[in-house]
Amino acid sequence: MPKRLFLKVGDLVYHRDCRAWGVGRVVEVRTSTLDGGPSLVRIRFQDGQERTFFNDLSEPNCCYYRGIRFYRG
């Protein structure tokens, strides 16, 4: 099954439940070349931390389902 990527490098996002993190920018998308392998996204937030999330909308643990939303500010 093909991956359905949610985010791409450069996207601005926030976490709906962790507003203290501030706005984040996607700095890396890493997609496995193996069938069934994960797609990960690394986001650098204003609080200085980089956090890694799953980035495939077909996965129940995708960052979208865990609270990551596009920043439209």
mmCIF file of N, CA, C and O in Angstrom:
data_model
loop_
_atom_site.group_PDB
_atom_site.id
_atom_site.type_symbol
_atom_site.label_atom_id
_atom_site.label_comp_id
_atom_site.label_asym_id
_atom_site.label_seq_id
_atom_site.Cartn_x
_atom_site.Cartn_y
_atom_site.Cartn_z
ATOM 1 N N MET A 1 0.848 -1.182 0.000
ATOM 2 C CA MET A 1 0.000 0.000 0.000
ATOM 3 C C MET A 1 0.893 1.245 0.000
ATOM 4 O O MET A 1 1.829 1.346 0.787
ATOM 5 N N PRO A 2 0.632 2.208 -0.869
ATOM 6 C CA PRO A 2 1.470 3.416 -0.909
ATOM 7 C C PRO A 2 1.283 4.272 0.333
ATOM 8 O O PRO A 2 0.209 4.281 0.949
ATOM 9 N N LYS A 3 2.327 4.977 0.685
ATOM 10 C CA LYS A 3 2.275 5.857 1.858
ATOM 11 C C LYS A 3 1.477 7.108 1.521
ATOM 12 O O LYS A 3 1.529 7.619 0.417
ATOM 13 N N ARG A 4 0.729 7.596 2.481
ATOM 14 C CA ARG A 4 -0.033 8.835 2.336
ATOM 15 C C ARG A 4 0.594 9.852 3.283
ATOM 16 O O ARG A 4 0.226 9.941 4.448
ATOM 17 N N LEU A 5 1.568 10.599 2.790
ATOM 18 C CA LEU A 5 2.317 11.523 3.628
ATOM 19 C C LEU A 5 1.469 12.739 3.994
ATOM 20 O O LEU A 5 0.750 13.288 3.160
ATOM 21 N N PHE A 6 1.593 13.165 5.249
ATOM 22 C CA PHE A 6 0.844 14.304 5.757
ATOM 23 C C PHE A 6 1.656 15.588 5.628
ATOM 24 O O PHE A 6 1.158 16.606 5.174
ATOM 25 N N LEU A 7 2.926 15.563 6.021
ATOM 26 C CA LEU A 7 3.761 16.761 6.066
ATOM 27 C C LEU A 7 4.926 16.670 5.096
ATOM 28 O O LEU A 7 5.368 15.577 4.752
ATOM 29 N N LYS A 8 5.436 17.838 4.712
ATOM 30 C CA LYS A 8 6.646 17.892 3.897
ATOM 31 C C LYS A 8 7.603 18.920 4.515
ATOM 32 O O LYS A 8 7.189 19.741 5.335
ATOM 33 N N VAL A 9 8.860 18.865 4.135
ATOM 34 C CA VAL A 9 9.875 19.771 4.670
ATOM 35 C C VAL A 9 9.441 21.220 4.434
ATOM 36 O O VAL A 9 8.986 21.579 3.352
ATOM 37 N N GLY A 10 9.571 22.022 5.480
ATOM 38 C CA GLY A 10 9.221 23.435 5.414
ATOM 39 C C GLY A 10 7.848 23.766 5.954
ATOM 40 O O GLY A 10 7.561 24.929 6.246
ATOM 41 N N ASP A 11 6.965 22.777 6.093
ATOM 42 C CA ASP A 11 5.627 23.046 6.629
ATOM 43 C C ASP A 11 5.718 23.597 8.046
ATOM 44 O O ASP A 11 6.567 23.166 8.846
ATOM 45 N N LEU A 12 4.834 24.532 8.367
ATOM 46 C CA LEU A 12 4.720 25.063 9.725
ATOM 47 C C LEU A 12 3.538 24.390 10.408
ATOM 48 O O LEU A 12 2.448 24.277 9.826
ATOM 49 N N VAL A 13 3.768 23.953 11.653
ATOM 50 C CA VAL A 13 2.764 23.190 12.390
ATOM 51 C C VAL A 13 2.741 23.610 13.854
ATOM 52 O O VAL A 13 3.618 24.338 14.322
ATOM 53 N N TYR A 14 1.732 23.127 14.561
ATOM 54 C CA TYR A 14 1.673 23.243 16.014
ATOM 55 C C TYR A 14 1.029 21.970 16.542
ATOM 56 O O TYR A 14 0.448 21.195 15.775
ATOM 57 N N HIS A 15 1.141 21.744 17.852
ATOM 58 C CA HIS A 15 0.496 20.590 18.468
ATOM 59 C C HIS A 15 -0.708 21.098 19.237
ATOM 60 O O HIS A 15 -0.589 21.963 20.099
ATOM 61 N N ARG A 16 -1.881 20.569 18.913
ATOM 62 C CA ARG A 16 -3.123 21.104 19.483
ATOM 63 C C ARG A 16 -3.181 20.972 21.008
ATOM 64 O O ARG A 16 -3.858 21.758 21.657
ATOM 65 N N ASP A 17 -2.468 19.999 21.598
ATOM 66 C CA ASP A 17 -2.514 19.786 23.044
ATOM 67 C C ASP A 17 -1.279 20.305 23.773
ATOM 68 O O ASP A 17 -1.266 20.321 25.001
ATOM 69 N N CYS A 18 -0.249 20.697 23.049
ATOM 70 C CA CYS A 18 1.014 21.133 23.655
ATOM 71 C C CYS A 18 1.384 22.502 23.103
ATOM 72 O O CYS A 18 2.453 22.673 22.500
ATOM 73 N N ARG A 19 0.540 23.478 23.311
ATOM 74 C CA ARG A 19 0.759 24.823 22.750
ATOM 75 C C ARG A 19 2.040 25.461 23.268
ATOM 76 O O ARG A 19 2.614 26.325 22.617
ATOM 77 N N ALA A 20 2.512 25.026 24.428
ATOM 78 C CA ALA A 20 3.746 25.582 24.991
ATOM 79 C C ALA A 20 4.957 25.273 24.104
ATOM 80 O O ALA A 20 5.976 25.947 24.203
ATOM 81 N N TRP A 21 4.872 24.277 23.243
ATOM 82 C CA TRP A 21 5.962 23.978 22.327
ATOM 83 C C TRP A 21 6.136 25.079 21.308
ATOM 84 O O TRP A 21 7.205 25.243 20.744
ATOM 85 N N GLY A 22 5.076 25.823 21.020
ATOM 86 C CA GLY A 22 5.113 26.867 20.003
ATOM 87 C C GLY A 22 4.948 26.294 18.603
ATOM 88 O O GLY A 22 4.578 25.135 18.419
ATOM 89 N N VAL A 23 5.222 27.108 17.639
ATOM 90 C CA VAL A 23 5.126 26.701 16.240
ATOM 91 C C VAL A 23 6.373 25.894 15.878
ATOM 92 O O VAL A 23 7.470 26.194 16.332
ATOM 93 N N GLY A 24 6.184 24.886 15.056
ATOM 94 C CA GLY A 24 7.300 24.066 14.613
ATOM 95 C C GLY A 24 7.437 24.090 13.106
ATOM 96 O O GLY A 24 6.477 24.349 12.385
ATOM 97 N N ARG A 25 8.650 23.829 12.645
ATOM 98 C CA ARG A 25 8.917 23.724 11.204
ATOM 99 C C ARG A 25 9.435 22.313 10.925
ATOM 100 O O ARG A 25 10.333 21.826 11.619
ATOM 101 N N VAL A 26 8.879 21.677 9.917
ATOM 102 C CA VAL A 26 9.341 20.349 9.509
ATOM 103 C C VAL A 26 10.738 20.501 8.900
ATOM 104 O O VAL A 26 10.922 21.242 7.944
ATOM 105 N N VAL A 27 11.704 19.814 9.493
ATOM 106 C CA VAL A 27 13.081 19.928 9.025
ATOM 107 C C VAL A 27 13.565 18.676 8.294
ATOM 108 O O VAL A 27 14.586 18.717 7.617
ATOM 109 N N GLU A 28 12.823 17.572 8.418
ATOM 110 C CA GLU A 28 13.243 16.342 7.734
ATOM 111 C C GLU A 28 12.054 15.401 7.597
ATOM 112 O O GLU A 28 11.248 15.275 8.514
ATOM 113 N N VAL A 29 11.954 14.769 6.447
ATOM 114 C CA VAL A 29 11.011 13.668 6.225
ATOM 115 C C VAL A 29 11.848 12.474 5.795
ATOM 116 O O VAL A 29 12.647 12.567 4.868
ATOM 117 N N ARG A 30 11.669 11.384 6.480
ATOM 118 C CA ARG A 30 12.447 10.174 6.186
ATOM 119 C C ARG A 30 11.466 9.032 5.921
ATOM 120 O O ARG A 30 10.682 8.670 6.797
ATOM 121 N N THR A 31 11.500 8.489 4.717
ATOM 122 C CA THR A 31 10.571 7.432 4.319
ATOM 123 C C THR A 31 11.348 6.166 4.006
ATOM 124 O O THR A 31 12.285 6.194 3.206
ATOM 125 N N SER A 32 10.926 5.077 4.600
ATOM 126 C CA SER A 32 11.577 3.794 4.391
ATOM 127 C C SER A 32 11.404 3.335 2.954
ATOM 128 O O SER A 32 10.366 3.542 2.333
ATOM 129 N N THR A 33 12.426 2.696 2.435
ATOM 130 C CA THR A 33 12.335 2.112 1.091
ATOM 131 C C THR A 33 11.805 0.684 1.157
ATOM 132 O O THR A 33 11.509 0.089 0.127
ATOM 133 N N LEU A 34 11.676 0.132 2.349
ATOM 134 C CA LEU A 34 11.153 -1.221 2.523
ATOM 135 C C LEU A 34 9.635 -1.194 2.549
ATOM 136 O O LEU A 34 9.023 -0.298 3.152
ATOM 137 N N ASP A 35 9.014 -2.162 1.906
ATOM 138 C CA ASP A 35 7.564 -2.251 1.907
ATOM 139 C C ASP A 35 7.058 -2.394 3.347
ATOM 140 O O ASP A 35 7.528 -3.253 4.088
ATOM 141 N N GLY A 36 6.164 -1.526 3.745
ATOM 142 C CA GLY A 36 5.631 -1.563 5.104
ATOM 143 C C GLY A 36 6.478 -0.818 6.115
ATOM 144 O O GLY A 36 6.116 -0.731 7.284
ATOM 145 N N GLY A 37 7.605 -0.259 5.686
ATOM 146 C CA GLY A 37 8.471 0.495 6.595
ATOM 147 C C GLY A 37 7.864 1.848 6.927
ATOM 148 O O GLY A 37 6.983 2.345 6.220
ATOM 149 N N PRO A 38 8.321 2.478 7.997
ATOM 150 C CA PRO A 38 7.707 3.721 8.453
ATOM 151 C C PRO A 38 8.127 4.948 7.643
ATOM 152 O O PRO A 38 9.145 4.948 6.964
ATOM 153 N N SER A 39 7.325 5.974 7.765
ATOM 154 C CA SER A 39 7.680 7.304 7.288
ATOM 155 C C SER A 39 7.688 8.199 8.522
ATOM 156 O O SER A 39 6.708 8.248 9.270
ATOM 157 N N LEU A 40 8.808 8.872 8.742
ATOM 158 C CA LEU A 40 8.961 9.701 9.926
ATOM 159 C C LEU A 40 9.184 11.153 9.530
ATOM 160 O O LEU A 40 9.712 11.439 8.457
ATOM 161 N N VAL A 41 8.786 12.050 10.413
ATOM 162 C CA VAL A 41 8.974 13.469 10.195
ATOM 163 C C VAL A 41 9.608 14.052 11.457
ATOM 164 O O VAL A 41 9.256 13.682 12.574
ATOM 165 N N ARG A 42 10.607 14.924 11.254
ATOM 166 C CA ARG A 42 11.271 15.580 12.382
ATOM 167 C C ARG A 42 10.877 17.050 12.348
ATOM 168 O O ARG A 42 10.994 17.718 11.315
ATOM 169 N N ILE A 43 10.413 17.550 13.508
ATOM 170 C CA ILE A 43 9.916 18.916 13.612
ATOM 171 C C ILE A 43 10.691 19.660 14.693
ATOM 172 O O ILE A 43 10.852 19.145 15.802
ATOM 173 N N ARG A 44 11.184 20.857 14.352
ATOM 174 C CA ARG A 44 11.874 21.708 15.321
ATOM 175 C C ARG A 44 10.869 22.769 15.789
ATOM 176 O O ARG A 44 10.363 23.560 15.005
ATOM 177 N N PHE A 45 10.593 22.763 17.098
ATOM 178 C CA PHE A 45 9.616 23.677 17.685
ATOM 179 C C PHE A 45 10.297 24.896 18.293
ATOM 180 O O PHE A 45 11.505 24.889 18.550
ATOM 181 N N GLN A 46 9.503 25.929 18.556
ATOM 182 C CA GLN A 46 10.029 27.174 19.109
ATOM 183 C C GLN A 46 10.635 26.994 20.494
ATOM 184 O O GLN A 46 11.449 27.807 20.917
ATOM 185 N N ASP A 47 10.264 25.947 21.213
ATOM 186 C CA ASP A 47 10.849 25.721 22.532
ATOM 187 C C ASP A 47 12.268 25.159 22.444
ATOM 188 O O ASP A 47 12.896 24.867 23.449
ATOM 189 N N GLY A 48 12.773 25.009 21.209
ATOM 190 C CA GLY A 48 14.151 24.545 21.015
ATOM 191 C C GLY A 48 14.299 23.042 20.871
ATOM 192 O O GLY A 48 15.410 22.557 20.635
ATOM 193 N N GLN A 49 13.230 22.312 20.994
ATOM 194 C CA GLN A 49 13.290 20.854 20.915
ATOM 195 C C GLN A 49 12.925 20.364 19.517
ATOM 196 O O GLN A 49 12.096 20.964 18.832
ATOM 197 N N GLU A 50 13.554 19.279 19.119
ATOM 198 C CA GLU A 50 13.169 18.578 17.900
ATOM 199 C C GLU A 50 12.446 17.310 18.313
ATOM 200 O O GLU A 50 12.908 16.587 19.190
ATOM 201 N N ARG A 51 11.310 17.076 17.668
ATOM 202 C CA ARG A 51 10.505 15.907 17.996
ATOM 203 C C ARG A 51 10.212 15.143 16.713
ATOM 204 O O ARG A 51 10.020 15.734 15.662
ATOM 205 N N THR A 52 10.154 13.820 16.834
ATOM 206 C CA THR A 52 9.950 12.948 15.688
ATOM 207 C C THR A 52 8.596 12.265 15.801
ATOM 208 O O THR A 52 8.221 11.788 16.876
ATOM 209 N N PHE A 53 7.875 12.230 14.674
ATOM 210 C CA PHE A 53 6.540 11.641 14.627
ATOM 211 C C PHE A 53 6.415 10.770 13.388
ATOM 212 O O PHE A 53 7.136 10.945 12.411
ATOM 213 N N PHE A 54 5.434 9.863 13.412
ATOM 214 C CA PHE A 54 5.069 9.115 12.213
ATOM 215 C C PHE A 54 4.351 10.069 11.265
ATOM 216 O O PHE A 54 3.613 10.953 11.692
ATOM 217 N N ASN A 55 4.539 9.884 9.947
ATOM 218 C CA ASN A 55 4.036 10.829 8.953
ATOM 219 C C ASN A 55 3.188 10.164 7.866
ATOM 220 O O ASN A 55 3.050 10.685 6.778
ATOM 221 N N ASP A 56 2.586 9.025 8.145
ATOM 222 C CA ASP A 56 1.786 8.310 7.154
ATOM 223 C C ASP A 56 0.332 8.290 7.632
ATOM 224 O O ASP A 56 0.010 7.680 8.650
ATOM 225 N N LEU A 57 -0.551 8.972 6.885
ATOM 226 C CA LEU A 57 -1.963 9.054 7.276
ATOM 227 C C LEU A 57 -2.646 7.692 7.310
ATOM 228 O O LEU A 57 -3.721 7.555 7.894
ATOM 229 N N SER A 58 -2.040 6.676 6.721
ATOM 230 C CA SER A 58 -2.608 5.324 6.772
ATOM 231 C C SER A 58 -2.326 4.638 8.106
ATOM 232 O O SER A 58 -2.909 3.596 8.392
ATOM 233 N N GLU A 59 -1.441 5.215 8.909
ATOM 234 C CA GLU A 59 -1.072 4.648 10.209
ATOM 235 C C GLU A 59 -1.887 5.296 11.321
ATOM 236 O O GLU A 59 -2.025 6.520 11.354
ATOM 237 N N PRO A 60 -2.403 4.528 12.267
ATOM 238 C CA PRO A 60 -3.174 5.122 13.373
ATOM 239 C C PRO A 60 -2.328 6.019 14.282
ATOM 240 O O PRO A 60 -2.878 6.851 14.989
ATOM 241 N N ASN A 61 -1.005 5.863 14.247
ATOM 242 C CA ASN A 61 -0.127 6.708 15.065
ATOM 243 C C ASN A 61 0.414 7.909 14.301
ATOM 244 O O ASN A 61 1.351 8.559 14.765
ATOM 245 N N CYS A 62 -0.139 8.216 13.138
ATOM 246 C CA CYS A 62 0.299 9.376 12.359
ATOM 247 C C CYS A 62 0.223 10.634 13.213
ATOM 248 O O CYS A 62 -0.665 10.784 14.061
ATOM 249 N N CYS A 63 1.146 11.547 12.979
ATOM 250 C CA CYS A 63 1.196 12.779 13.759
ATOM 251 C C CYS A 63 -0.120 13.559 13.697
ATOM 252 O O CYS A 63 -0.492 14.233 14.667
ATOM 253 N N TYR A 64 -0.846 13.465 12.599
ATOM 254 C CA TYR A 64 -2.143 14.152 12.513
ATOM 255 C C TYR A 64 -3.097 13.636 13.581
ATOM 256 O O TYR A 64 -3.750 14.410 14.279
ATOM 257 N N TYR A 65 -3.175 12.325 13.733
ATOM 258 C CA TYR A 65 -4.078 11.727 14.723
ATOM 259 C C TYR A 65 -3.586 11.946 16.138
ATOM 260 O O TYR A 65 -4.352 11.809 17.091
ATOM 261 N N ARG A 66 -2.314 12.299 16.290
ATOM 262 C CA ARG A 66 -1.741 12.557 17.613
ATOM 263 C C ARG A 66 -1.720 14.045 17.962
ATOM 264 O O ARG A 66 -1.182 14.429 18.998
ATOM 265 N N GLY A 67 -2.267 14.910 17.093
ATOM 266 C CA GLY A 67 -2.439 16.308 17.460
ATOM 267 C C GLY A 67 -1.676 17.350 16.660
ATOM 268 O O GLY A 67 -1.823 18.544 16.925
ATOM 269 N N ILE A 68 -0.879 16.946 15.701
ATOM 270 C CA ILE A 68 -0.150 17.926 14.893
ATOM 271 C C ILE A 68 -1.104 18.523 13.854
ATOM 272 O O ILE A 68 -1.815 17.802 13.168
ATOM 273 N N ARG A 69 -1.108 19.851 13.768
ATOM 274 C CA ARG A 69 -1.962 20.571 12.826
ATOM 275 C C ARG A 69 -1.143 21.621 12.080
ATOM 276 O O ARG A 69 -0.158 22.131 12.609
ATOM 277 N N PHE A 70 -1.576 21.965 10.854
ATOM 278 C CA PHE A 70 -0.913 23.026 10.104
ATOM 279 C C PHE A 70 -1.111 24.358 10.813
ATOM 280 O O PHE A 70 -2.201 24.657 11.293
ATOM 281 N N TYR A 71 -0.055 25.153 10.851
ATOM 282 C CA TYR A 71 -0.115 26.510 11.405
ATOM 283 C C TYR A 71 -0.472 27.447 10.269
ATOM 284 O O TYR A 71 0.206 27.483 9.248
ATOM 285 N N ARG A 72 -1.528 28.209 10.457
ATOM 286 C CA ARG A 72 -2.015 29.104 9.394
ATOM 287 C C ARG A 72 -1.887 30.576 9.792
ATOM 288 O O ARG A 72 -2.536 31.407 9.227
ATOM 289 N N GLY A 73 -1.055 30.853 10.798
ATOM 290 C CA GLY A 73 -0.946 32.199 11.336
ATOM 291 C C GLY A 73 -0.173 33.098 10.505
ATOM 292 O O GLY A 73 -0.046 34.222 10.421
#
